[in-house]
Tab-separated table of C-alpha atoms and ligand atoms in Angstrom:
chain	number	residue	atom	x	y	z
F	962	MET	CA	81.945	69.022	127.428
F	963	LYS	CA	82.468	72.542	128.751
F	964	GLN	CA	84.193	74.924	126.354
F	965	PRO	CA	87.444	76.296	127.759
F	966	SER	CA	87.359	80.026	128.284
F	967	TYR	CA	90.156	82.328	127.207
F	968	PRO	CA	89.883	85.806	128.686
F	969	LEU	CA	91.602	87.427	125.709
F	970	GLU	CA	89.027	86.025	123.297
F	971	PRO	CA	85.696	87.567	124.339
F	972	THR	CA	82.507	85.736	123.403
F	973	GLN	CA	80.272	87.197	120.754
F	974	GLN	CA	78.011	88.474	123.502
F	975	ALA	CA	80.871	90.194	125.327
F	976	ARG	CA	82.096	91.693	122.043
F	977	ALA	CA	78.669	93.073	121.286
F	978	ALA	CA	78.306	94.624	124.743
F	979	VAL	CA	81.656	96.425	124.558
F	980	GLN	CA	81.029	97.473	120.995
F	981	GLN	CA	77.633	98.873	121.959
F	982	ALA	CA	79.160	100.929	124.762
F	983	ILE	CA	81.876	102.288	122.484
F	984	ASP	CA	79.417	103.021	119.707
F	985	THR	CA	77.210	104.987	122.100
F	986	TYR	CA	80.271	106.954	123.219
F	987	ILE	CA	81.266	107.712	119.631
F	988	GLN	CA	77.793	108.692	118.470
F	989	THR	CA	77.386	111.002	121.484
F	990	PHE	CA	80.768	112.581	120.761
F	991	LEU	CA	79.886	113.201	117.108
F	992	THR	CA	76.418	114.542	117.924
F	993	GLN	CA	77.786	116.932	120.534
F	994	LEU	CA	80.866	117.899	118.519
F	995	PRO	CA	79.424	121.104	116.979
F	996	SER	CA	78.823	122.530	120.461
F	997	LEU	CA	81.996	121.205	122.113
F	998	PRO	CA	84.859	123.689	122.644
F	999	ALA	CA	87.785	123.596	120.235
F	1000	PHE	CA	90.210	124.028	123.133
F	1001	VAL	CA	90.035	123.210	126.839
F	1002	ASP	CA	92.825	124.398	129.100
F	1003	SER	CA	91.990	122.156	132.074
F	1004	PRO	CA	94.261	122.653	135.079
F	1005	ALA	CA	94.780	118.909	135.623
F	1006	LYS	CA	95.675	118.218	131.946
F	1007	GLY	CA	94.603	114.588	132.140
F	1008	ALA	CA	96.585	113.781	135.269
F	1009	GLY	CA	93.617	111.828	136.666
F	1010	LEU	CA	94.568	109.042	134.281
F	1011	LEU	CA	97.556	108.217	136.464
F	1012	GLU	CA	95.345	107.623	139.457
F	1013	SER	CA	94.097	104.568	137.616
F	1014	PRO	CA	97.227	102.425	137.262
F	1015	ILE	CA	97.628	99.596	134.755
F	1016	ALA	CA	96.367	96.741	136.923
F	1017	GLU	CA	95.960	92.960	137.095
F	1018	HIS	CA	92.197	93.099	137.208
F	1019	PRO	CA	89.828	94.060	134.434
F	1020	MET	CA	87.892	97.334	134.367
F	1021	ALA	CA	84.318	97.720	133.117
F	1022	VAL	CA	84.055	99.366	129.707
F	1023	ASP	CA	81.844	102.185	131.000
F	1024	GLU	CA	84.424	103.033	133.615
F	1025	ALA	CA	87.198	102.983	131.007
F	1026	LEU	CA	85.175	105.246	128.701
F	1027	ALA	CA	84.458	107.685	131.537
F	1028	LEU	CA	88.213	107.949	132.174
F	1029	LEU	CA	88.858	108.432	128.473
F	1030	LYS	CA	86.281	111.200	128.207
F	1031	GLN	CA	87.447	113.154	131.217
F	1032	GLU	CA	91.197	112.695	131.038
F	1033	VAL	CA	91.947	112.236	127.345
F	1034	ASP	CA	89.202	113.453	125.058
F	1035	THR	CA	88.394	116.684	126.931
F	1036	PRO	CA	91.672	118.511	127.784
F	1037	GLY	CA	93.728	120.242	125.098
F	1038	ILE	CA	92.855	120.899	121.469
F	1039	ASN	CA	89.757	119.192	120.146
F	1040	SER	CA	91.327	118.175	116.844
F	1041	ALA	CA	88.054	116.748	115.552
F	1042	SER	CA	86.349	120.145	115.902
F	1043	GLY	CA	85.730	122.390	112.912
F	1044	GLY	CA	86.761	125.208	115.270
F	1045	HIS	CA	90.362	123.949	115.204
F	1046	LEU	CA	92.034	126.688	113.163
F	1047	GLY	CA	95.519	126.508	114.685
F	1048	TYR	CA	98.839	125.070	113.454
F	1049	ILE	CA	97.788	122.869	110.529
F	1050	PRO	CA	94.472	121.277	111.503
F	1051	GLY	CA	93.868	117.613	110.888
F	1052	GLY	CA	90.629	115.887	110.190
F	1053	GLY	CA	89.295	112.627	111.458
F	1054	LEU	CA	86.995	111.226	108.769
F	1055	TYR	CA	84.648	108.706	110.300
F	1056	TYR	CA	85.024	106.120	107.543
F	1057	SER	CA	88.760	106.320	108.052
F	1058	ALA	CA	88.257	105.280	111.681
F	1059	LEU	CA	86.194	102.346	110.432
F	1060	GLY	CA	89.008	101.479	108.030
F	1061	ASP	CA	91.405	101.339	110.986
F	1062	TYR	CA	88.928	99.141	112.803
F	1063	LEU	CA	88.798	96.704	109.898
F	1064	ALA	CA	92.575	96.740	109.519
F	1065	ALA	CA	93.082	96.036	113.206
F	1066	VAL	CA	90.572	93.184	113.381
F	1067	THR	CA	91.951	91.312	110.374
F	1068	ASN	CA	95.463	92.418	111.343
F	1069	LYS	CA	96.796	91.988	107.810
F	1070	TYR	CA	100.581	92.253	107.709
F	1071	ALA	CA	101.019	95.013	105.154
F	1072	GLY	CA	104.822	95.273	105.318
F	1073	ILE	CA	105.500	92.528	102.788
F	1074	PHE	CA	103.779	91.552	99.527
F	1075	PHE	CA	104.123	87.826	100.232
F	1076	SER	CA	102.209	88.094	103.480
F	1077	ALA	CA	99.377	90.369	102.378
F	1078	PRO	CA	99.452	90.840	98.599
F	1079	GLY	CA	96.066	92.573	98.523
F	1080	ALA	CA	96.978	94.993	101.301
F	1081	VAL	CA	100.280	95.887	99.622
F	1082	ARG	CA	98.536	96.309	96.259
F	1083	MET	CA	96.020	98.627	97.952
F	1084	GLU	CA	98.754	100.790	99.482
F	1085	ASN	CA	100.660	100.935	96.204
F	1086	GLN	CA	97.473	101.782	94.319
F	1087	LEU	CA	96.893	104.716	96.679
F	1088	LEU	CA	100.484	105.864	96.211
F	1089	ARG	CA	100.159	105.639	92.409
F	1090	TRP	CA	97.006	107.741	92.674
F	1091	MET	CA	98.904	110.347	94.715
F	1092	ALA	CA	101.790	110.233	92.226
F	1093	GLY	CA	99.265	110.971	89.479
F	1094	LEU	CA	97.941	113.974	91.403
F	1095	ILE	CA	101.344	115.657	91.379
F	1096	GLY	CA	102.366	114.615	87.882
F	1097	PHE	CA	104.858	111.931	88.922
F	1098	PRO	CA	105.277	108.896	86.649
F	1099	GLU	CA	103.308	105.707	87.354
F	1100	ASN	CA	106.412	103.840	88.432
F	1101	ALA	CA	107.440	106.369	91.066
F	1102	ALA	CA	108.057	104.713	94.401
F	1103	GLY	CA	106.224	105.670	97.537
F	1104	ASN	CA	105.451	104.797	101.098
F	1105	LEU	CA	102.539	105.461	103.399
F	1106	THR	CA	104.124	106.666	106.606
F	1107	SER	CA	102.919	107.712	110.036
F	1108	GLY	CA	103.269	111.373	109.076
F	1109	GLY	CA	105.224	114.015	107.234
F	1110	SER	CA	108.251	113.862	109.507
F	1111	ILE	CA	109.029	110.194	108.829
F	1112	ALA	CA	108.165	110.712	105.161
F	1113	SER	CA	110.751	113.542	105.069
F	1114	LEU	CA	113.340	111.319	106.705
F	1115	ILE	CA	112.835	108.674	104.009
F	1116	ALA	CA	113.114	111.318	101.277
F	1117	LEU	CA	116.286	112.909	102.634
F	1118	ALA	CA	118.008	109.578	103.352
F	1119	THR	CA	117.249	108.603	99.752
F	1120	ALA	CA	118.558	111.955	98.510
F	1121	ARG	CA	121.782	111.493	100.498
F	1122	ASP	CA	122.493	108.125	98.889
F	1123	ALA	CA	121.420	109.182	95.398
F	1124	GLN	CA	123.788	112.159	95.632
F	1125	LYS	CA	126.490	109.840	97.031
F	1126	ILE	CA	127.158	112.039	100.056
F	1127	THR	CA	129.813	110.208	102.035
F	1128	SER	CA	130.669	111.001	105.636
F	1129	ARG	CA	133.830	112.862	104.705
F	1130	GLN	CA	131.898	115.160	102.365
F	1131	ILE	CA	129.214	116.135	104.864
F	1132	PRO	CA	130.819	119.358	106.183
F	1133	ASP	CA	131.031	120.623	102.572
F	1134	ALA	CA	127.680	119.278	101.368
F	1135	VAL	CA	125.402	122.301	101.214
F	1136	VAL	CA	121.602	122.262	101.607
F	1137	TYR	CA	119.377	125.118	100.358
F	1138	THR	CA	115.981	126.056	101.727
F	1139	THR	CA	114.294	129.051	103.373
F	1140	ALA	CA	113.901	130.120	106.979
F	1141	HIS	CA	110.245	129.062	106.673
F	1142	ALA	CA	110.957	125.395	105.876
F	1143	HIS	CA	109.394	123.034	108.421
F	1144	HIS	CA	111.627	122.075	111.364
F	1145	CYS	CA	111.097	118.354	110.642
F	1146	LEU	CA	113.547	118.759	107.747
F	1147	ASP	CA	116.326	119.883	110.106
F	1148	LYS	CA	115.414	116.964	112.290
F	1149	ALA	CA	115.488	114.557	109.340
F	1150	LEU	CA	118.909	115.847	108.235
F	1151	ARG	CA	120.267	115.316	111.733
F	1152	ILE	CA	118.808	111.814	112.105
F	1153	ALA	CA	120.129	110.886	108.647
F	1154	GLY	CA	123.641	111.771	109.853
F	1155	LEU	CA	123.644	115.037	107.901
F	1156	GLY	CA	123.522	117.441	110.825
F	1157	GLU	CA	126.876	118.929	109.874
F	1158	CYS	CA	125.764	119.920	106.370
F	1159	PRO	CA	125.831	123.700	105.954
F	1160	VAL	CA	122.238	124.926	105.459
F	1161	ARG	CA	121.683	128.131	103.473
F	1162	HIS	CA	118.469	130.030	104.103
F	1163	ILE	CA	117.723	131.612	100.736
F	1164	ALA	CA	116.108	135.062	100.717
F	1165	MET	CA	112.316	135.226	100.373
F	1166	ASP	CA	110.153	137.721	98.496
F	1167	ALA	CA	107.378	139.835	100.060
F	1168	GLN	CA	105.057	136.798	99.968
F	1169	TYR	CA	107.591	134.680	101.882
F	1170	ARG	CA	108.542	132.569	98.855
F	1171	MET	CA	112.065	131.497	98.018
F	1172	GLN	CA	113.775	133.698	95.419
F	1173	PRO	CA	115.091	131.375	92.690
F	1174	GLU	CA	117.718	133.884	91.487
F	1175	ALA	CA	119.123	134.091	94.996
F	1176	LEU	CA	119.200	130.284	95.107
F	1177	ASP	CA	121.110	130.154	91.831
F	1178	GLN	CA	123.615	132.733	93.106
F	1179	ALA	CA	124.156	130.875	96.380
F	1180	ILE	CA	124.817	127.592	94.576
F	1181	LEU	CA	127.281	129.240	92.181
F	1182	GLN	CA	129.081	130.880	95.075
F	1183	ASP	CA	129.368	127.646	97.009
F	1184	GLN	CA	130.576	125.758	93.941
F	1185	ALA	CA	133.213	128.426	93.337
F	1186	ALA	CA	134.309	128.043	96.966
F	1187	GLY	CA	134.863	124.314	96.371
F	1188	LEU	CA	131.813	123.158	98.343
F	1189	LYS	CA	129.346	120.497	97.201
F	1190	PRO	CA	125.765	121.785	96.805
F	1191	TRP	CA	123.513	118.707	96.779
F	1192	LEU	CA	119.985	119.363	98.048
F	1193	VAL	CA	117.267	121.982	97.529
F	1194	ILE	CA	114.194	121.880	99.766
F	1195	ALA	CA	111.192	123.915	98.607
F	1196	SER	CA	107.874	124.245	100.424
F	1197	ALA	CA	104.463	123.830	98.826
F	1198	GLY	CA	102.582	125.461	101.668
F	1199	THR	CA	104.700	126.749	104.546
F	1200	THR	CA	103.411	126.317	108.071
F	1201	ASP	CA	103.919	129.988	108.977
F	1202	VAL	CA	101.981	131.647	106.169
F	1203	GLY	CA	100.976	128.876	103.743
F	1204	ALA	CA	103.315	130.190	101.022
F	1205	VAL	CA	104.161	128.087	97.980
F	1206	ASP	CA	107.712	128.546	96.716
F	1207	PRO	CA	108.054	129.058	92.914
F	1208	LEU	CA	108.336	125.332	92.267
F	1209	THR	CA	109.103	125.443	88.539
F	1210	ALA	CA	111.871	128.030	88.745
F	1211	ILE	CA	113.478	126.299	91.743
F	1212	GLY	CA	113.227	122.946	89.959
F	1213	ARG	CA	115.091	124.357	86.961
F	1214	VAL	CA	117.874	125.730	89.160
F	1215	ALA	CA	118.197	122.390	90.954
F	1216	GLN	CA	118.291	120.539	87.629
F	1217	THR	CA	120.852	122.897	86.083
F	1218	HIS	CA	123.254	122.292	88.956
F	1219	GLY	CA	122.464	118.604	89.416
F	1220	LEU	CA	120.999	118.902	92.918
F	1221	TRP	CA	118.332	116.670	94.453
F	1222	TYR	CA	115.022	118.554	94.529
F	1223	HIS	CA	112.733	117.867	97.488
F	1224	VAL	CA	109.318	119.513	97.814
F	1225	ASP	CA	107.676	119.561	101.226
F	1226	ALA	CA	103.977	119.488	100.371
F	1227	ALA	CA	102.947	117.954	103.710
F	1228	TYR	CA	100.358	120.679	104.162
F	1229	GLY	CA	99.695	121.861	100.615
F	1230	GLY	CA	100.043	118.749	98.447
F	1231	PHE	CA	96.432	117.583	98.313
F	1232	PHE	CA	95.249	121.004	97.131
F	1233	ALA	CA	96.291	119.531	93.765
F	1234	LEU	CA	92.797	117.992	93.867
F	1235	ALA	CA	91.058	121.388	94.005
F	1236	PRO	CA	90.523	123.224	90.709
F	1237	SER	CA	91.938	126.489	92.064
F	1238	GLY	CA	94.681	124.726	94.066
F	1239	LYS	CA	96.174	122.725	91.213
F	1240	PRO	CA	97.739	125.648	89.302
F	1241	LYS	CA	99.421	126.846	92.492
F	1242	LEU	CA	101.355	123.572	92.687
F	1243	GLN	CA	102.639	123.744	89.141
F	1244	GLY	CA	106.260	122.610	88.993
F	1245	ILE	CA	105.929	120.061	91.792
F	1246	GLU	CA	106.345	117.390	89.107
F	1247	LEU	CA	109.978	118.504	88.681
F	1248	ALA	CA	110.805	117.284	92.193
F	1249	ASP	CA	112.837	114.152	92.882
F	1250	SER	CA	110.884	113.580	96.092
F	1251	VAL	CA	107.652	114.942	97.544
F	1252	VAL	CA	106.043	114.608	100.965
F	1253	MET	CA	102.292	115.015	101.418
F	1254	ASP	CA	100.173	114.358	104.494
F	1255	PRO	CA	96.795	112.623	104.142
F	1256	HIS	CA	96.220	113.496	107.810
F	1257	LYS	CA	96.146	117.109	106.701
F	1258	GLY	CA	94.799	117.587	103.183
F	1259	LEU	CA	92.750	114.380	102.983
F	1260	PHE	CA	91.191	114.862	106.456
F	1261	ILE	CA	92.363	111.397	107.581
F	1262	PRO	CA	92.945	110.947	111.348
F	1263	TYR	CA	96.505	111.481	112.598
F	1264	GLY	CA	98.983	108.829	111.573
F	1265	SER	CA	98.991	109.262	107.774
F	1266	GLY	CA	101.828	110.769	105.775
F	1267	ALA	CA	103.185	109.845	102.374
F	1268	VAL	CA	106.487	110.110	100.549
F	1269	LEU	CA	106.837	109.824	96.783
F	1270	ILE	CA	110.171	109.332	95.050
F	1271	LYS	CA	110.365	109.713	91.312
F	1272	ASP	CA	113.084	107.140	90.729
F	1273	ARG	CA	112.049	103.854	92.321
F	1274	GLN	CA	115.574	102.434	92.207
F	1275	GLN	CA	117.005	105.200	94.366
F	1276	THR	CA	114.804	104.656	97.375
F	1277	ALA	CA	115.078	100.886	97.110
F	1278	GLU	CA	118.871	101.241	97.335
F	1279	THR	CA	118.587	103.211	100.567
F	1280	HIS	CA	116.091	100.912	102.256
F	1281	HIS	CA	116.746	97.419	100.948
F	1282	TYR	CA	117.922	94.668	103.246
F	1283	LEU	CA	118.616	90.968	103.267
F	1284	ALA	CA	117.926	88.487	106.015
F	1285	ASN	CA	117.963	84.712	105.886
F	1286	TYR	CA	114.756	84.425	107.902
F	1287	MET	CA	112.962	86.548	105.292
F	1288	GLN	CA	113.776	84.289	102.325
F	1289	ASP	CA	110.163	83.179	101.663
F	1290	ALA	CA	108.978	86.750	101.688
F	1291	LEU	CA	111.674	88.108	99.403
F	1292	SER	CA	110.939	85.692	96.592
F	1293	ALA	CA	107.655	87.433	95.775
F	1294	ILE	CA	108.397	90.747	94.087
F	1295	GLU	CA	105.355	91.380	91.914
F	1296	GLU	CA	104.659	94.626	93.797
F	1297	ALA	CA	107.202	96.610	95.796
F	1298	SER	CA	106.803	95.926	99.501
F	1299	PRO	CA	106.558	98.840	101.952
F	1300	ALA	CA	109.379	97.252	103.945
F	1301	ASP	CA	111.709	97.739	100.965
F	1302	LEU	CA	111.003	101.453	100.806
F	1303	SER	CA	111.007	102.596	104.415
F	1304	PRO	CA	112.774	102.003	107.736
F	1305	GLU	CA	109.780	99.930	108.918
F	1306	LEU	CA	109.244	96.191	108.729
F	1307	SER	CA	106.095	95.349	110.719
F	1308	LYS	CA	103.704	98.223	110.369
F	1309	HIS	CA	100.119	99.380	110.632
F	1310	PHE	CA	98.034	98.563	107.547
F	1311	ARG	CA	97.647	102.275	106.806
F	1312	GLY	CA	96.128	101.860	103.373
F	1313	LEU	CA	92.690	100.919	104.636
F	1314	ARG	CA	92.170	104.185	106.553
F	1315	LEU	CA	92.670	105.995	103.222
F	1316	TRP	CA	91.035	103.555	100.848
F	1317	LEU	CA	87.732	103.206	102.681
F	1318	PRO	CA	86.832	106.931	102.848
F	1319	LEU	CA	88.079	107.527	99.280
F	1320	LYS	CA	85.911	104.634	98.088
F	1321	LEU	CA	82.812	105.447	100.149
F	1322	HIS	CA	82.828	109.220	99.570
F	1323	GLY	CA	84.413	109.328	96.111
F	1324	VAL	CA	87.227	111.729	95.207
F	1325	ALA	CA	84.794	114.486	94.139
F	1326	ALA	CA	83.762	115.028	97.767
F	1327	PHE	CA	87.396	115.692	98.711
F	1328	ARG	CA	87.890	118.019	95.756
F	1329	GLU	CA	84.854	120.018	96.853
F	1330	ALA	CA	85.936	120.213	100.501
F	1331	LEU	CA	89.435	121.393	99.540
F	1332	GLU	CA	88.035	124.021	97.209
F	1333	GLU	CA	85.802	125.207	100.069
F	1334	LYS	CA	88.887	125.621	102.322
F	1335	LEU	CA	90.587	127.819	99.714
F	1336	GLU	CA	87.435	129.918	99.391
F	1337	LEU	CA	87.065	130.237	103.165
F	1338	ALA	CA	90.641	131.515	103.414
F	1339	GLN	CA	89.929	134.177	100.784
F	1340	TYR	CA	86.741	135.065	102.653
F	1341	ALA	CA	88.544	135.392	106.005
F	1342	TYR	CA	91.256	137.468	104.323
F	1343	GLY	CA	88.668	139.834	102.830
F	1344	GLN	CA	86.803	140.190	106.121
F	1345	LEU	CA	89.952	140.787	108.174
F	1346	GLN	CA	91.080	143.489	105.767
F	1347	GLN	CA	87.823	145.314	106.440
F	1348	MET	CA	88.006	144.988	110.227
F	1349	PRO	CA	89.297	148.298	111.661
F	1350	GLY	CA	92.775	148.034	113.114
F	1351	PHE	CA	93.573	144.562	111.734
F	1352	GLU	CA	96.650	144.165	109.542
F	1353	VAL	CA	96.851	141.355	106.984
F	1354	PRO	CA	100.350	141.428	105.476
F	1355	VAL	CA	99.925	138.765	102.757
F	1356	ALA	CA	97.031	137.285	100.813
F	1357	PRO	CA	96.675	133.569	101.551
F	1358	ALA	CA	98.269	131.419	98.845
F	1359	LEU	CA	96.379	128.396	100.173
F	1360	SER	CA	94.335	128.247	103.390
F	1361	VAL	CA	96.488	129.919	106.064
F	1362	VAL	CA	95.594	133.539	106.884
F	1363	ILE	CA	98.079	135.548	108.900
F	1364	PHE	CA	97.146	138.808	110.628
F	1365	ARG	CA	97.482	140.956	113.704
F	1366	TYR	CA	95.814	143.849	115.439
F	1367	ALA	CA	97.541	147.214	115.467
F	1368	PRO	CA	96.331	149.025	118.607
F	1369	ALA	CA	95.155	152.557	117.871
F	1370	SER	CA	97.125	153.962	120.779
F	1371	GLY	CA	100.853	154.240	120.102
F	1372	GLU	CA	101.351	153.599	123.820
F	1373	ILE	CA	100.416	149.955	123.476
F	1374	ASP	CA	103.098	147.539	122.309
F	1375	ALA	CA	101.644	145.639	119.340
F	1376	ASN	CA	103.473	142.389	120.123
F	1377	ALA	CA	102.330	142.419	123.734
F	1378	PHE	CA	98.773	143.184	122.647
F	1379	ASN	CA	98.599	140.325	120.128
F	1380	GLN	CA	100.151	137.935	122.616
F	1381	ARG	CA	97.322	138.790	125.018
F	1382	LEU	CA	94.796	138.573	122.200
F	1383	ILE	CA	95.741	134.979	121.291
F	1384	LYS	CA	95.586	134.017	124.989
F	1385	GLU	CA	92.078	135.467	125.251
F	1386	VAL	CA	90.888	133.691	122.103
F	1387	GLN	CA	92.315	130.388	123.338
F	1388	ALA	CA	90.775	130.860	126.781
F	1389	ASP	CA	87.387	131.462	125.152
F	1390	GLY	CA	87.863	128.076	123.509
F	1391	ARG	CA	85.063	128.149	120.932
F	1392	VAL	CA	87.711	128.288	118.223
F	1393	PHE	CA	91.430	127.608	118.443
F	1394	LEU	CA	93.927	129.902	116.721
F	1395	SER	CA	97.724	129.753	116.965
F	1396	SER	CA	100.461	132.340	116.468
F	1397	THR	CA	103.892	132.799	114.950
F	1398	LEU	CA	106.614	135.405	114.594
F	1399	LEU	CA	107.016	137.104	111.232
F	1400	ASP	CA	110.130	139.288	110.967
F	1401	GLY	CA	109.942	139.797	114.719
F	1402	ALA	CA	106.232	140.701	114.687
F	1403	PHE	CA	103.854	138.571	116.760
F	1404	MET	CA	101.209	137.330	114.307
F	1405	LEU	CA	97.994	135.375	114.655
F	1406	ARG	CA	97.247	132.536	112.251
F	1407	MET	CA	93.977	131.126	111.043
F	1408	ALA	CA	94.682	127.790	109.339
F	1409	ILE	CA	91.615	126.395	107.613
F	1410	LEU	CA	91.813	122.703	106.787
F	1411	SER	CA	89.272	120.709	108.771
F	1412	PHE	CA	86.479	119.217	106.674
F	1413	ARG	CA	84.196	120.399	109.491
F	1414	THR	CA	85.160	124.081	109.115
F	1415	HIS	CA	82.552	126.065	107.203
F	1416	ARG	CA	81.571	129.703	106.797
F	1417	PRO	CA	79.788	130.002	110.213
F	1418	THR	CA	83.020	128.830	111.928
F	1419	ILE	CA	84.984	131.617	110.243
F	1420	ASP	CA	82.313	134.181	111.151
F	1421	LEU	CA	82.423	132.983	114.755
F	1422	ALA	CA	86.231	133.324	114.838
F	1423	LEU	CA	86.010	136.872	113.458
F	1424	THR	CA	83.296	137.806	115.986
F	1425	ILE	CA	85.420	136.479	118.841
F	1426	LEU	CA	88.422	138.470	117.566
F	1427	ARG	CA	86.418	141.721	117.398
F	1428	GLN	CA	85.005	141.157	120.845
F	1429	LYS	CA	88.363	140.318	122.447
F	1430	VAL	CA	90.048	143.328	120.833
F	1431	THR	CA	87.385	145.661	122.237
F	1432	GLU	CA	87.662	144.142	125.708
F	1433	LEU	CA	91.456	144.192	125.673
F	1434	GLU	CA	91.706	147.797	124.522
F	1435	LYS	CA	89.343	148.811	127.285
F	1436	SER	CA	91.191	146.942	130.021
F	1437	TRP	CA	94.573	148.123	128.686
F	1438	GLU	CA	93.581	151.755	129.109
F	1439	ALA	CA	92.030	151.177	132.513
G	2585	PLP	C1	102.864	119.154	109.238
G	2585	PLP	C2	104.023	119.492	108.413
G	2585	PLP	C3	105.182	118.711	108.443
G	2585	PLP	C4	105.392	117.600	109.429
G	2585	PLP	O1	104.489	116.572	109.224
G	2585	PLP	P1	103.960	115.641	110.431
G	2585	PLP	O2	102.889	114.873	109.749
G	2585	PLP	O3	103.444	116.564	111.497
G	2585	PLP	O4	105.086	114.814	110.892
G	2585	PLP	C5	106.192	119.035	107.564
G	2585	PLP	N1	106.076	120.069	106.718
G	2585	PLP	C6	104.979	120.846	106.666
G	2585	PLP	C7	104.922	121.981	105.703
G	2585	PLP	C8	103.916	120.585	107.510
G	2585	PLP	O5	102.827	121.356	107.461
């Protein structure tokens, strides 16, 4: 009898052929990666993709991969490149991609313990490991999220309920942070219905760190005015300059006044693994909630954030639910289910993309790579200080170096010059740098966090900067 054929279930032979084509594509990409640009500003920006509509008929894998290469993998920032030194770079560990592959093939349902007890145990084990890194107790609650933004939303929604902020109180419920806090926290406040909370931007010191005395004063003033201070947000690694707020002193102020203490360690958190990073994060253990991004500091591909909440009960109260059709699932409560601690129900089995590389490489390899990033930042800082005309206002606390070029001629506007400089560096494309404004000054940023960034990458970036400055100064005068 002839076997029926189901087009959505390829034969082993068909699977092998497609897999072979994809593997060739991947191996070519990885082999060529060191010589690929870090940024491609193509005029079409992937628009060719739209000329190939989603259609009834199948496409050959080679044709699909050709489209992917030209329209998706080439234009824009090459986030897999070690030359990506802009914003906060990500990673893209290969074994993590294989973890995703495994997770997708078995399609374990990691939202609920009953349905995939091993998968949920794995995710909780990873979260307990992260809790240990930042000095949180074993029974802290946590969730592997898609990124730092959703992790922040979970943390702030939990904080709102723990502090019993009711709708009527919102206009008087004051939040304290600095002007350098990440914008995802504003977004999270708004989505959590807290957009009308007054937000106080506490003064920063010369290193762009929150001043705890100023925080204390602001809280006292607001209390005296009859307002309800309820939330302090500190940063462990700001996006602008990589500054770490004084976490211990801020924690004490928050505790004294009974405020929820949130630490945004999306960028900086995993430096707790590095011997010279750990002391910089001292005090993070005082937080009530912490966000850290494995797709930054653990070099995992995009789609991995984490939130940790010290008091398990508090986050369960914010996210719990009941539904008759879930009664089988809810009877098994040996391990907390991700669905009980986040807005998600069905979700990607994110644990495997973390577990596999941590298992196959071992934690020591991550520790070493993170320590290297801190050293590279100090190296870049030292070099930039010695480059004539370059200004480096603050020493890097972690792995972000901020600088600008001060043109020798007083005729040239420094902001305009640096704006042109970043454009030239980006157009060159061998490395990608980004920029920010610091007290009105246009600054360039070198953010070092890819596991593929090493000393030659930094030297290349510095060479490009020297070269572009010389060219620009010449053309400016002409
Ligand atoms: C990246 C980042 C975020 C946002 O995280 P996503 O993973 O991009 O959603 C928040 N805070 C800081 C300090 C960050 O660096």
